CSV table of C-alpha atoms in Angstrom, one decimal:
chain,number,residue,atom,x,y,z
Z,1,MET,CA,8.7,-49.9,-70.7
Z,2,ASP,CA,7.8,-52.7,-73.3
Z,3,SER,CA,11.1,-54.5,-72.3
Z,4,ILE,CA,10.2,-54.6,-68.5
Z,5,SER,CA,8.1,-57.5,-67.4
Z,6,THR,CA,4.6,-57.1,-66.1
Z,7,SER,CA,5.5,-58.8,-62.8
Z,8,THR,CA,8.4,-56.3,-62.4
Z,9,LEU,CA,6.0,-53.4,-63.0
Z,10,LEU,CA,3.6,-54.8,-60.4
Z,11,ILE,CA,6.5,-55.0,-57.9
Z,12,VAL,CA,7.3,-51.4,-58.7
Z,13,LEU,CA,3.6,-50.4,-58.4
Z,14,VAL,CA,3.5,-51.9,-54.8
Z,15,ILE,CA,6.6,-50.1,-53.8
Z,16,LEU,CA,5.1,-46.8,-55.0
Z,17,ILE,CA,2.0,-47.4,-53.2
Z,18,LEU,CA,4.1,-48.1,-50.1
Z,19,LEU,CA,5.9,-44.8,-50.6
Z,20,SER,CA,2.6,-42.9,-51.0
Z,21,ALA,CA,1.6,-44.4,-47.7
Z,22,PHE,CA,4.8,-43.2,-46.1
Z,23,PHE,CA,4.4,-39.7,-47.3
Z,24,SER,CA,0.7,-39.5,-46.3
Z,25,SER,CA,1.4,-40.9,-42.8
Z,26,SER,CA,4.4,-38.6,-42.3
Z,27,GLU,CA,2.4,-35.5,-43.2
Z,28,THR,CA,-0.4,-36.4,-40.7
Z,29,GLY,CA,2.0,-37.7,-38.0
Z,30,LEU,CA,4.2,-34.7,-38.0
Z,31,MET,CA,1.2,-32.2,-38.1
Z,32,SER,CA,-0.7,-34.1,-35.4
Z,33,ILE,CA,2.1,-34.5,-32.9
Z,34,ASN,CA,1.7,-32.7,-29.6
Z,35,ARG,CA,3.8,-29.6,-30.0
Z,36,TYR,CA,4.2,-29.0,-26.2
Z,37,LYS,CA,5.2,-32.5,-25.4
Z,38,LEU,CA,7.6,-32.3,-28.4
Z,39,ARG,CA,9.1,-29.1,-27.1
Z,40,HIS,CA,9.6,-30.7,-23.7
Z,41,LEU,CA,11.3,-33.7,-25.1
Z,42,ALA,CA,13.4,-31.5,-27.3
Z,43,GLN,CA,14.5,-29.5,-24.2
Z,44,THR,CA,15.6,-32.9,-22.6
Z,45,LYS,CA,17.8,-33.4,-25.6
Z,46,HIS,CA,15.7,-36.2,-27.2
Z,47,LYS,CA,17.3,-36.6,-30.6
Z,48,ALA,CA,14.2,-37.6,-32.6
Z,49,ALA,CA,12.2,-34.8,-30.9
Z,50,ARG,CA,14.8,-32.3,-31.7
Z,51,ARG,CA,14.9,-33.5,-35.3
Z,52,VAL,CA,11.2,-33.2,-35.6
Z,53,GLU,CA,11.1,-29.8,-34.1
Z,54,ARG,CA,13.7,-28.5,-36.7
Z,55,LEU,CA,11.6,-29.9,-39.4
Z,56,LEU,CA,8.4,-28.2,-38.0
Z,57,ALA,CA,10.2,-24.9,-37.6
Z,58,ARG,CA,9.7,-24.4,-41.4
Z,59,PRO,CA,6.4,-26.1,-42.1
Z,60,ASP,CA,6.3,-24.6,-45.6
Z,61,ARG,CA,9.4,-26.5,-46.6
Z,62,LEU,CA,8.4,-29.7,-44.9
Z,63,ILE,CA,4.9,-29.7,-46.6
Z,64,GLY,CA,6.5,-28.9,-49.9
Z,65,LEU,CA,8.9,-31.8,-49.5
Z,66,ILE,CA,6.1,-34.2,-48.6
Z,67,LEU,CA,3.8,-33.1,-51.3
Z,68,ILE,CA,6.5,-33.3,-54.0
Z,69,GLY,CA,7.3,-36.8,-53.0
Z,70,ASN,CA,3.7,-38.0,-52.6
Z,71,ASN,CA,2.6,-36.5,-55.9
Z,72,LEU,CA,5.7,-37.8,-57.7
Z,73,VAL,CA,5.1,-41.4,-56.5
Z,74,ASN,CA,1.2,-41.2,-57.1
Z,75,ILE,CA,1.7,-39.9,-60.7
Z,76,LEU,CA,4.3,-42.6,-61.5
Z,77,ALA,CA,2.1,-45.3,-59.9
Z,78,SER,CA,-0.8,-44.1,-62.2
Z,79,ALA,CA,1.4,-44.4,-65.3
Z,80,ILE,CA,2.7,-47.9,-64.3
Z,81,ALA,CA,-0.8,-49.0,-63.4
Z,82,THR,CA,-2.2,-47.9,-66.8
Z,83,ILE,CA,0.6,-49.8,-68.7
Z,84,VAL,CA,0.0,-53.0,-66.6
Z,85,CYS,CA,-3.8,-52.8,-67.0
Z,86,ILE,CA,-3.6,-52.2,-70.9
Z,87,ARG,CA,-1.4,-55.3,-71.1
Z,88,LEU,CA,-3.9,-57.3,-69.1
Z,89,PHE,CA,-7.3,-55.8,-70.2
Z,90,GLY,CA,-6.5,-54.1,-73.5
Z,91,ASP,CA,-8.6,-51.1,-74.4
Z,92,PHE,CA,-10.5,-51.3,-71.1
Z,93,GLY,CA,-7.2,-51.1,-69.2
Z,94,VAL,CA,-7.3,-47.3,-68.8
Z,95,ALA,CA,-10.6,-47.4,-67.1
Z,96,VAL,CA,-9.6,-50.3,-65.0
Z,97,ALA,CA,-6.4,-48.5,-63.9
Z,98,THR,CA,-8.1,-45.3,-63.2
Z,99,PHE,CA,-10.8,-46.7,-60.9
Z,100,GLY,CA,-8.8,-49.6,-59.5
Z,101,LEU,CA,-5.7,-47.4,-58.6
Z,102,THR,CA,-8.1,-44.7,-57.1
Z,103,ILE,CA,-9.5,-47.3,-54.6
Z,104,VAL,CA,-6.1,-48.8,-53.7
Z,105,VAL,CA,-4.4,-45.5,-53.2
Z,106,LEU,CA,-7.4,-44.3,-51.1
Z,107,ILE,CA,-7.4,-47.4,-48.9
Z,108,PHE,CA,-3.6,-48.2,-48.7
Z,109,GLY,CA,-2.0,-44.8,-49.6
Z,110,GLU,CA,-4.3,-42.3,-47.8
Z,111,VAL,CA,-7.0,-43.3,-45.4
Z,112,THR,CA,-5.3,-46.3,-43.5
Z,113,PRO,CA,-1.8,-44.7,-43.1
Z,114,LYS,CA,-3.3,-41.3,-42.1
Z,115,THR,CA,-5.7,-42.8,-39.5
Z,116,LEU,CA,-2.8,-44.7,-38.0
Z,117,ALA,CA,-0.6,-41.7,-38.0
Z,118,ALA,CA,-3.4,-39.7,-36.4
Z,119,MET,CA,-3.7,-42.3,-33.6
Z,120,TYR,CA,0.1,-42.7,-33.0
Z,121,PRO,CA,1.8,-39.5,-34.3
Z,122,GLU,CA,4.9,-40.0,-32.3
Z,123,LYS,CA,5.5,-43.6,-33.5
Z,124,ILE,CA,5.2,-42.3,-37.1
Z,125,ALA,CA,6.8,-38.9,-36.9
Z,126,TYR,CA,10.1,-39.8,-35.2
Z,127,PRO,CA,11.3,-42.4,-37.7
Z,128,ALA,CA,9.9,-40.6,-40.7
Z,129,SER,CA,11.8,-37.5,-39.7
Z,130,TRP,CA,15.1,-39.2,-40.3
Z,131,ILE,CA,14.1,-40.2,-43.8
Z,132,LEU,CA,12.6,-36.8,-44.6
Z,133,LYS,CA,15.7,-35.0,-43.3
Z,134,GLY,CA,17.8,-37.1,-45.8
Z,135,LEU,CA,15.4,-36.3,-48.6
Z,136,MET,CA,15.6,-32.6,-47.9
Z,137,VAL,CA,19.1,-32.3,-49.3
Z,138,PRO,CA,18.6,-33.6,-52.8
Z,139,LEU,CA,15.0,-32.3,-53.2
Z,140,TYR,CA,15.7,-28.9,-51.7
Z,141,PRO,CA,16.1,-26.9,-55.1
Z,142,PHE,CA,12.6,-28.3,-56.1
Z,143,VAL,CA,11.2,-27.4,-52.6
Z,144,TRP,CA,12.7,-23.9,-52.8
Z,145,LEU,CA,11.2,-23.4,-56.3
Z,146,ILE,CA,7.7,-24.6,-55.3
Z,147,ASN,CA,7.7,-22.5,-52.1
Z,148,GLY,CA,8.9,-19.5,-54.1
Z,149,ILE,CA,6.1,-19.8,-56.6
Z,150,THR,CA,3.5,-20.4,-53.8
Z,151,SER,CA,4.7,-17.4,-51.9
Z,152,SER,CA,4.5,-15.2,-55.0
Z,153,LEU,CA,0.9,-16.3,-55.7
Z,154,LEU,CA,-0.1,-15.5,-52.0
Z,155,LYS,CA,1.4,-12.0,-52.4
Z,156,LEU,CA,-0.6,-11.5,-55.5
Z,157,LEU,CA,-3.7,-12.5,-53.6
Z,158,LYS,CA,-2.5,-10.2,-50.8
Z,159,ILE,CA,-2.5,-13.0,-48.2
Z,160,ALA,CA,0.2,-12.8,-45.6
Z,161,PRO,CA,1.5,-16.0,-44.0
Z,162,LYS,CA,0.1,-16.2,-40.4
Z,163,GLN,CA,2.2,-17.3,-37.5
Z,164,ARG,CA,1.0,-20.1,-35.3
Z,165,ASP,CA,-1.2,-18.7,-32.6
Z,166,SER,CA,-0.3,-19.3,-29.0
Z,167,LEU,CA,-2.9,-20.8,-26.6
Z,168,ASN,CA,-5.5,-18.5,-25.1
Z,169,THR,CA,-6.9,-18.9,-21.6
Z,170,GLU,CA,-10.0,-20.8,-22.7
Z,171,GLU,CA,-7.8,-23.3,-24.7
Z,172,LEU,CA,-5.5,-23.7,-21.8
Z,173,ARG,CA,-8.5,-24.4,-19.6
Z,174,THR,CA,-9.7,-27.1,-22.0
Z,175,ILE,CA,-6.3,-28.7,-21.9
Z,176,VAL,CA,-6.2,-28.8,-18.1
Z,177,ASN,CA,-9.7,-30.2,-18.0
Z,178,GLU,CA,-8.8,-32.9,-20.4
Z,179,ALA,CA,-5.5,-33.9,-18.6
Z,180,GLY,CA,-7.5,-36.6,-16.7
Z,181,SER,CA,-5.2,-38.7,-14.5
Z,182,MET,CA,-2.1,-37.1,-15.8
Z,183,ILE,CA,-2.6,-34.1,-13.5
Z,184,PRO,CA,-4.0,-34.9,-10.0
Z,185,GLN,CA,-7.6,-33.4,-9.4
Z,186,ARG,CA,-6.3,-30.9,-6.6
Z,187,HIS,CA,-3.5,-29.6,-9.1
Z,188,GLN,CA,-6.2,-29.2,-11.9
Z,189,ASP,CA,-8.4,-27.2,-9.5
Z,190,MET,CA,-5.5,-25.0,-8.5
Z,191,LEU,CA,-4.5,-24.4,-12.2
Z,192,LEU,CA,-8.1,-23.6,-13.1
Z,193,SER,CA,-8.4,-21.2,-10.1
Z,194,ILE,CA,-5.3,-19.3,-11.4
Z,195,LEU,CA,-6.9,-19.0,-14.9
Z,196,ASP,CA,-9.9,-17.6,-13.2
Z,197,LEU,CA,-8.1,-14.8,-11.3
Z,198,ASP,CA,-8.4,-12.4,-14.3
Z,199,LYS,CA,-12.2,-12.9,-14.4
Z,200,MET,CA,-12.7,-12.0,-10.7
Z,201,THR,CA,-12.3,-8.7,-9.0
Z,202,VAL,CA,-11.5,-7.8,-5.5
Z,203,GLU,CA,-15.1,-7.4,-4.7
Z,204,ASN,CA,-15.8,-11.1,-5.3
Z,205,ILE,CA,-13.7,-12.1,-2.3
Z,206,MET,CA,-13.5,-9.0,-0.1
Z,207,VAL,CA,-14.7,-8.9,3.5
Z,208,PRO,CA,-17.7,-6.5,3.2
Z,209,ARG,CA,-17.6,-3.2,5.1
Z,210,SER,CA,-20.2,-4.4,7.5
Z,211,GLU,CA,-18.1,-7.4,8.5
Z,212,ILE,CA,-14.7,-5.7,8.9
Z,213,TYR,CA,-13.4,-6.2,12.5
Z,214,ALA,CA,-12.3,-2.7,13.4
Z,215,ILE,CA,-11.8,-0.7,16.6
Z,216,ASP,CA,-13.0,2.8,17.1
Z,217,ILE,CA,-10.0,4.6,18.8
Z,218,ASN,CA,-12.4,7.1,20.3
Z,219,ASP,CA,-14.1,4.5,22.4
Z,220,ASP,CA,-13.3,4.3,26.2
Z,221,TRP,CA,-10.2,2.5,27.0
Z,222,LYS,CA,-11.8,-0.6,28.5
Z,223,THR,CA,-13.9,-1.2,25.4
Z,224,ILE,CA,-10.6,-0.9,23.2
Z,225,LEU,CA,-8.8,-3.3,25.5
Z,226,ARG,CA,-11.7,-5.8,25.4
Z,227,GLN,CA,-11.9,-5.7,21.6
Z,228,LEU,CA,-8.1,-6.2,21.3
Z,229,VAL,CA,-8.3,-9.2,23.7
Z,230,HIS,CA,-11.1,-10.9,21.8
Z,231,CYS,CA,-9.8,-10.1,18.3
Z,232,ALA,CA,-9.0,-13.2,16.2
Z,233,HIS,CA,-7.0,-11.4,13.6
Z,234,THR,CA,-3.3,-10.4,13.6
Z,235,LYS,CA,-4.0,-7.1,12.0
Z,236,ILE,CA,-6.8,-4.7,13.2
Z,237,LEU,CA,-8.2,-1.7,11.5
Z,238,LEU,CA,-8.3,1.4,13.7
Z,239,TYR,CA,-10.7,4.3,12.9
Z,240,ARG,CA,-12.3,7.4,14.4
Z,241,ASP,CA,-16.1,7.4,14.9
Z,242,ASN,CA,-16.7,6.3,11.3
Z,243,ILE,CA,-14.9,3.5,9.3
Z,244,ASP,CA,-14.4,5.9,6.5
Z,245,ASP,CA,-12.1,7.8,8.7
Z,246,ALA,CA,-9.7,4.9,9.0
Z,247,VAL,CA,-6.4,5.6,10.9
Z,248,GLY,CA,-4.3,2.5,10.0
Z,249,PHE,CA,-3.7,-1.2,10.8
Z,250,LEU,CA,-2.4,-2.3,14.1
Z,251,HIS,CA,-0.4,-5.4,14.3
Z,252,ALA,CA,-1.0,-7.6,17.2
Z,253,ARG,CA,2.7,-8.1,17.7
Z,254,ASP,CA,3.1,-4.3,18.1
Z,255,ALA,CA,0.3,-4.2,20.7
Z,256,LEU,CA,2.0,-7.1,22.7
Z,257,ARG,CA,5.3,-5.2,22.5
Z,258,LEU,CA,3.7,-2.0,23.9
Z,259,ILE,CA,2.0,-4.0,26.7
Z,260,ALA,CA,5.5,-5.6,27.5
Z,261,LYS,CA,7.0,-2.2,27.8
Z,262,ASP,CA,4.2,-0.8,29.8
Z,263,GLN,CA,3.5,1.8,27.2
Z,264,PHE,CA,0.1,0.8,26.2
Z,265,SER,CA,-2.1,3.9,25.5
Z,266,LYS,CA,-4.2,5.5,22.8
Z,267,SER,CA,-1.3,7.6,21.7
Z,268,SER,CA,1.1,4.8,21.6
Z,269,LEU,CA,-1.4,2.8,19.5
Z,270,LEU,CA,-1.8,5.6,17.0
Z,271,ARG,CA,2.0,5.8,16.7
Z,272,ALA,CA,2.3,2.0,16.1
Z,273,VAL,CA,-0.4,1.8,13.3
Z,274,LYS,CA,0.8,1.1,9.8
Z,275,GLU,CA,-0.2,3.2,6.7
Z,276,ILE,CA,-3.4,2.1,5.0
Z,277,TYR,CA,-3.0,0.5,1.5
Z,278,PHE,CA,-6.0,1.4,-0.6
Z,279,ILE,CA,-7.2,-0.7,-3.6
Z,280,PRO,CA,-9.7,0.6,-6.3
Z,281,GLU,CA,-12.8,-1.3,-6.6
Z,282,GLY,CA,-13.0,-3.5,-9.9
Z,283,THR,CA,-9.3,-4.4,-9.7
Z,284,PRO,CA,-8.9,-8.0,-11.1
Z,285,LEU,CA,-7.4,-10.5,-8.6
Z,286,ASN,CA,-4.4,-11.4,-10.8
Z,287,VAL,CA,-3.5,-7.6,-11.0
Z,288,GLN,CA,-3.9,-7.3,-7.2
Z,289,LEU,CA,-1.8,-10.3,-6.6
Z,290,ALA,CA,1.0,-8.8,-8.5
Z,291,LYS,CA,0.5,-5.4,-6.7
Z,292,PHE,CA,0.7,-7.0,-3.2
Z,293,GLN,CA,3.9,-8.8,-4.4
Z,294,ARG,CA,5.4,-5.5,-5.9
Z,295,ASN,CA,4.4,-3.2,-3.0
Z,296,LYS,CA,5.2,-5.9,-0.4
Z,297,GLU,CA,1.7,-5.5,1.2
Z,298,ARG,CA,-0.5,-8.2,2.6
Z,299,ILE,CA,-3.7,-6.3,3.4
Z,300,GLY,CA,-5.7,-3.4,1.9
Z,301,LEU,CA,-8.9,-1.6,2.0
Z,302,ILE,CA,-11.1,-1.4,-1.2
Z,303,VAL,CA,-12.6,2.0,-2.0
Z,304,ASP,CA,-15.1,3.1,-4.6
Z,305,GLU,CA,-14.9,6.1,-7.0
Z,306,TYR,CA,-15.9,8.5,-4.1
Z,307,GLY,CA,-13.2,7.2,-1.7
Z,308,ASP,CA,-15.7,5.3,0.6
Z,309,ILE,CA,-14.5,2.0,2.0
Z,310,GLN,CA,-16.3,-0.9,0.6
Z,311,GLY,CA,-14.5,-3.8,2.1
Z,312,LEU,CA,-11.1,-5.3,3.0
Z,313,ILE,CA,-9.0,-7.9,1.2
Z,314,THR,CA,-5.8,-9.7,2.3
Z,315,LEU,CA,-3.1,-11.7,0.4
Z,316,ASP,CA,-4.4,-14.9,2.0
Z,317,ASP,CA,-7.8,-14.2,0.5
Z,318,ILE,CA,-6.3,-14.4,-3.0
Z,319,LEU,CA,-4.1,-17.4,-2.3
Z,320,GLU,CA,-7.1,-19.2,-0.9
Z,321,GLU,CA,-8.9,-18.7,-4.2
Z,322,ILE,CA,-6.0,-20.8,-5.7
Z,323,VAL,CA,-5.1,-23.5,-3.2
Z,324,GLY,CA,-8.4,-23.5,-1.2
Z,325,ASP,CA,-9.2,-22.3,2.3
Z,326,PHE,CA,-6.5,-22.4,5.0
Z,327,THR,CA,-7.2,-24.1,8.3
Z,328,THR,CA,-6.4,-20.9,10.1
Z,329,SER,CA,-9.2,-18.9,8.3
Z,330,MET,CA,-11.7,-17.3,10.6
Z,331,THR,CA,-14.2,-16.7,7.9
Z,332,PRO,CA,-17.2,-19.1,7.9
Z,333,THR,CA,-17.0,-21.7,5.1
Z,334,PRO,CA,-20.1,-22.6,3.1
Z,335,SER,CA,-20.3,-25.9,5.2
Z,336,ASP,CA,-20.8,-23.7,8.3
Z,337,GLU,CA,-23.5,-21.7,6.6
Z,338,VAL,CA,-25.3,-24.5,4.7
Z,339,HIS,CA,-27.4,-26.9,6.8
Z,340,PRO,CA,-28.8,-30.0,4.9
Z,341,GLN,CA,-32.3,-31.1,5.8
Z,342,PRO,CA,-33.9,-34.7,5.9
Z,343,ASP,CA,-36.2,-33.8,2.9
Z,344,GLY,CA,-33.3,-32.9,0.7
Z,345,SER,CA,-33.4,-29.2,0.9
Z,346,PHE,CA,-30.8,-26.9,2.5
Z,347,LEU,CA,-31.1,-24.1,5.0
Z,348,VAL,CA,-28.8,-21.4,3.8
Z,349,GLU,CA,-27.6,-18.3,5.6
Z,350,GLY,CA,-28.2,-15.1,3.6
Z,351,SER,CA,-24.6,-14.0,4.2
Z,352,VAL,CA,-23.1,-17.0,2.3
Z,353,SER,CA,-20.9,-16.2,-0.7
Z,354,ILE,CA,-22.6,-17.3,-3.9
Z,355,ARG,CA,-19.3,-18.2,-5.7
Z,356,GLU,CA,-18.3,-20.5,-2.7
Z,357,LEU,CA,-21.8,-21.9,-2.5
Z,358,ASN,CA,-21.8,-22.8,-6.3
Z,359,LYS,CA,-18.4,-24.3,-5.9
Z,360,GLU,CA,-19.2,-26.5,-2.9
Z,361,MET,CA,-22.7,-27.6,-3.7
Z,362,ASN,CA,-22.3,-27.7,-7.6
Z,363,TRP,CA,-25.1,-25.3,-8.0
Z,364,HIS,CA,-25.6,-22.6,-10.7
Z,365,LEU,CA,-26.8,-19.5,-9.0
Z,366,PRO,CA,-25.9,-16.3,-10.8
Z,367,THR,CA,-22.6,-14.8,-10.0
Z,368,ASP,CA,-22.6,-11.8,-12.2
Z,369,GLY,CA,-24.3,-9.6,-9.6
Z,370,PRO,CA,-24.3,-9.4,-5.9
Z,371,ARG,CA,-21.8,-11.6,-4.0
Z,372,THR,CA,-24.2,-13.0,-1.3
Z,373,LEU,CA,-27.4,-15.0,-1.3
Z,374,ASN,CA,-29.1,-12.1,0.3
Z,375,GLY,CA,-27.9,-9.6,-2.3
Z,376,VAL,CA,-29.0,-11.9,-5.2
Z,377,ILE,CA,-32.4,-12.4,-3.6
Z,378,LEU,CA,-32.8,-8.6,-3.1
Z,379,GLU,CA,-31.8,-7.9,-6.6
Z,380,TYR,CA,-34.2,-10.4,-8.0
Z,381,LEU,CA,-37.2,-9.1,-6.0
Z,382,GLU,CA,-36.2,-5.5,-6.1
Z,383,GLU,CA,-37.6,-5.0,-2.5
Z,384,ILE,CA,-37.2,-6.2,1.0
Z,385,PRO,CA,-39.2,-9.4,1.2
Z,386,GLN,CA,-41.4,-10.7,3.9
Z,387,PRO,CA,-40.7,-14.0,5.5
Z,388,ASN,CA,-42.4,-17.2,4.0
Z,389,ILE,CA,-42.3,-16.0,0.5
Z,390,GLY,CA,-41.3,-18.5,-2.2
Z,391,ILE,CA,-39.4,-17.6,-5.4
Z,392,ARG,CA,-37.7,-19.5,-8.3
Z,393,LEU,CA,-34.2,-18.1,-8.9
Z,394,ALA,CA,-32.1,-19.4,-11.8
Z,395,GLY,CA,-34.3,-22.5,-11.7
Z,396,TYR,CA,-33.9,-23.1,-7.9
Z,397,PRO,CA,-37.0,-23.0,-5.7
Z,398,ILE,CA,-36.2,-20.7,-2.7
Z,399,GLU,CA,-38.2,-20.1,0.3
Z,400,ILE,CA,-37.3,-16.9,2.4
Z,401,LEU,CA,-37.5,-18.0,6.0
Z,402,GLU,CA,-36.1,-15.2,8.2
Z,403,VAL,CA,-35.6,-11.4,7.4
Z,404,GLU,CA,-33.8,-9.1,10.0
Z,405,HIS,CA,-32.5,-5.6,9.7
Z,406,ASN,CA,-33.6,-5.3,6.1
Z,407,MET,CA,-31.6,-8.6,5.2
Z,408,VAL,CA,-32.5,-12.1,4.3
Z,409,THR,CA,-30.7,-13.9,7.0
Z,410,MET,CA,-32.1,-17.5,6.3
Z,411,ALA,CA,-33.5,-19.2,3.2
Z,412,ARG,CA,-34.5,-22.7,2.2
Z,413,ILE,CA,-33.1,-23.9,-1.2
Z,414,MET,CA,-34.6,-27.1,-2.7
Z,415,PRO,CA,-32.2,-28.4,-5.4
Z,416,GLN,CA,-34.2,-31.5,-5.8
Z,417,PHE,CA,-36.8,-29.5,-7.7
Z,418,TYR,CA,-34.2,-27.6,-9.8
Z,419,ARG,CA,-35.2,-26.8,-13.4
Z,420,SER,CA,-32.7,-25.2,-15.7
Z,421,PRO,CA,-33.9,-21.8,-17.3
Z,422,ALA,CA,-33.6,-23.4,-20.8
Z,423,SER,CA,-35.9,-26.3,-19.9
Z,424,ALA,CA,-38.4,-23.9,-18.3
Z,425,GLU,CA,-38.5,-22.0,-21.6
Z,426,ASP,CA,-39.1,-25.2,-23.6
Z,427,ASP,CA,-42.0,-25.9,-21.3
Z,428,ASP,CA,-43.5,-22.5,-21.8
Z,429,ASP,CA,-43.3,-23.0,-25.6
């Protein structure tokens, strides 16, 4: 070293610091790169992406290579800096080299390159992978040795290497929410609705028992004809005396065929009905969607543990949870059941679905209990209320306006006076 000039050593020192910056930025860039975008590019035969993907397939080898290179150049830079500083500052050279090189390496060899790599991982990772792939060949014996020693130490500590976890539902939901303009808002809503299917059960979207359009086959013939003529559905449930004694579903097409053949009678209707498909209550929507597809069914009756019919659900009901309401839907939408008032309040019918109400109005009424506004109010009060009673439910002031047949049929909600439960507790404190 004594024969090498100070200027030459300074040039070598600068080169070593640049190499330190390369290894530091390479590590951050390769580890920060979007794995899913990388996989997509690799599938499209993007050469740099495929090269990076091969390197990341064995992260232990990649990290070992980078750390060997980084530590090698940093230690060599420390030795050269010490020699240069001793020549320039004498006995104080060691202290100057230690503190001076620490600051230089931190700024130019660590923080700056790693920050740039974190901001632009692809621009760093793709060209760096070409160099790292070349270095892997001569340095592989050292990488193998270091990894072998590391693995042995982990085994002694009884620590097993953990595979990279796949995304769970909540993480995927966060990715969709943060996609921004890359995914249209409508598509984001559809993707989020699909992710929500496993959290919802058939009871959340079923047509309740009291609202099922059905025909009692034991009624007189004129009544049956009138109900068939005025029915707005393509499939009609037939029953005897009580809806729990359901006979089957009659397709409107089959009824028209019988009329055309002049064979329209009660006995012919009973022969034309299709077998009922029963669905246990509590079935998640994603499971029921798969069952509809597997069993080639489009409609079913939901029954409880005692076999009593609780409601009706169709394939269209589940699809509407994903893509939104179809124009042919005969079920009232929240817009039809919510009436804005000049004072900022809303008159809301008691039969409105809480989930649909929250979705359309961006409210936060509880959805972990009854599915309608009437049900939520009755559960909260634990009794049938009288009209003109005011309550605060989940922070929303609600005035009960009409009660008929033991049901809240109309209520006034005043969101302009909404107070979150958390803020109410703070005030109480």
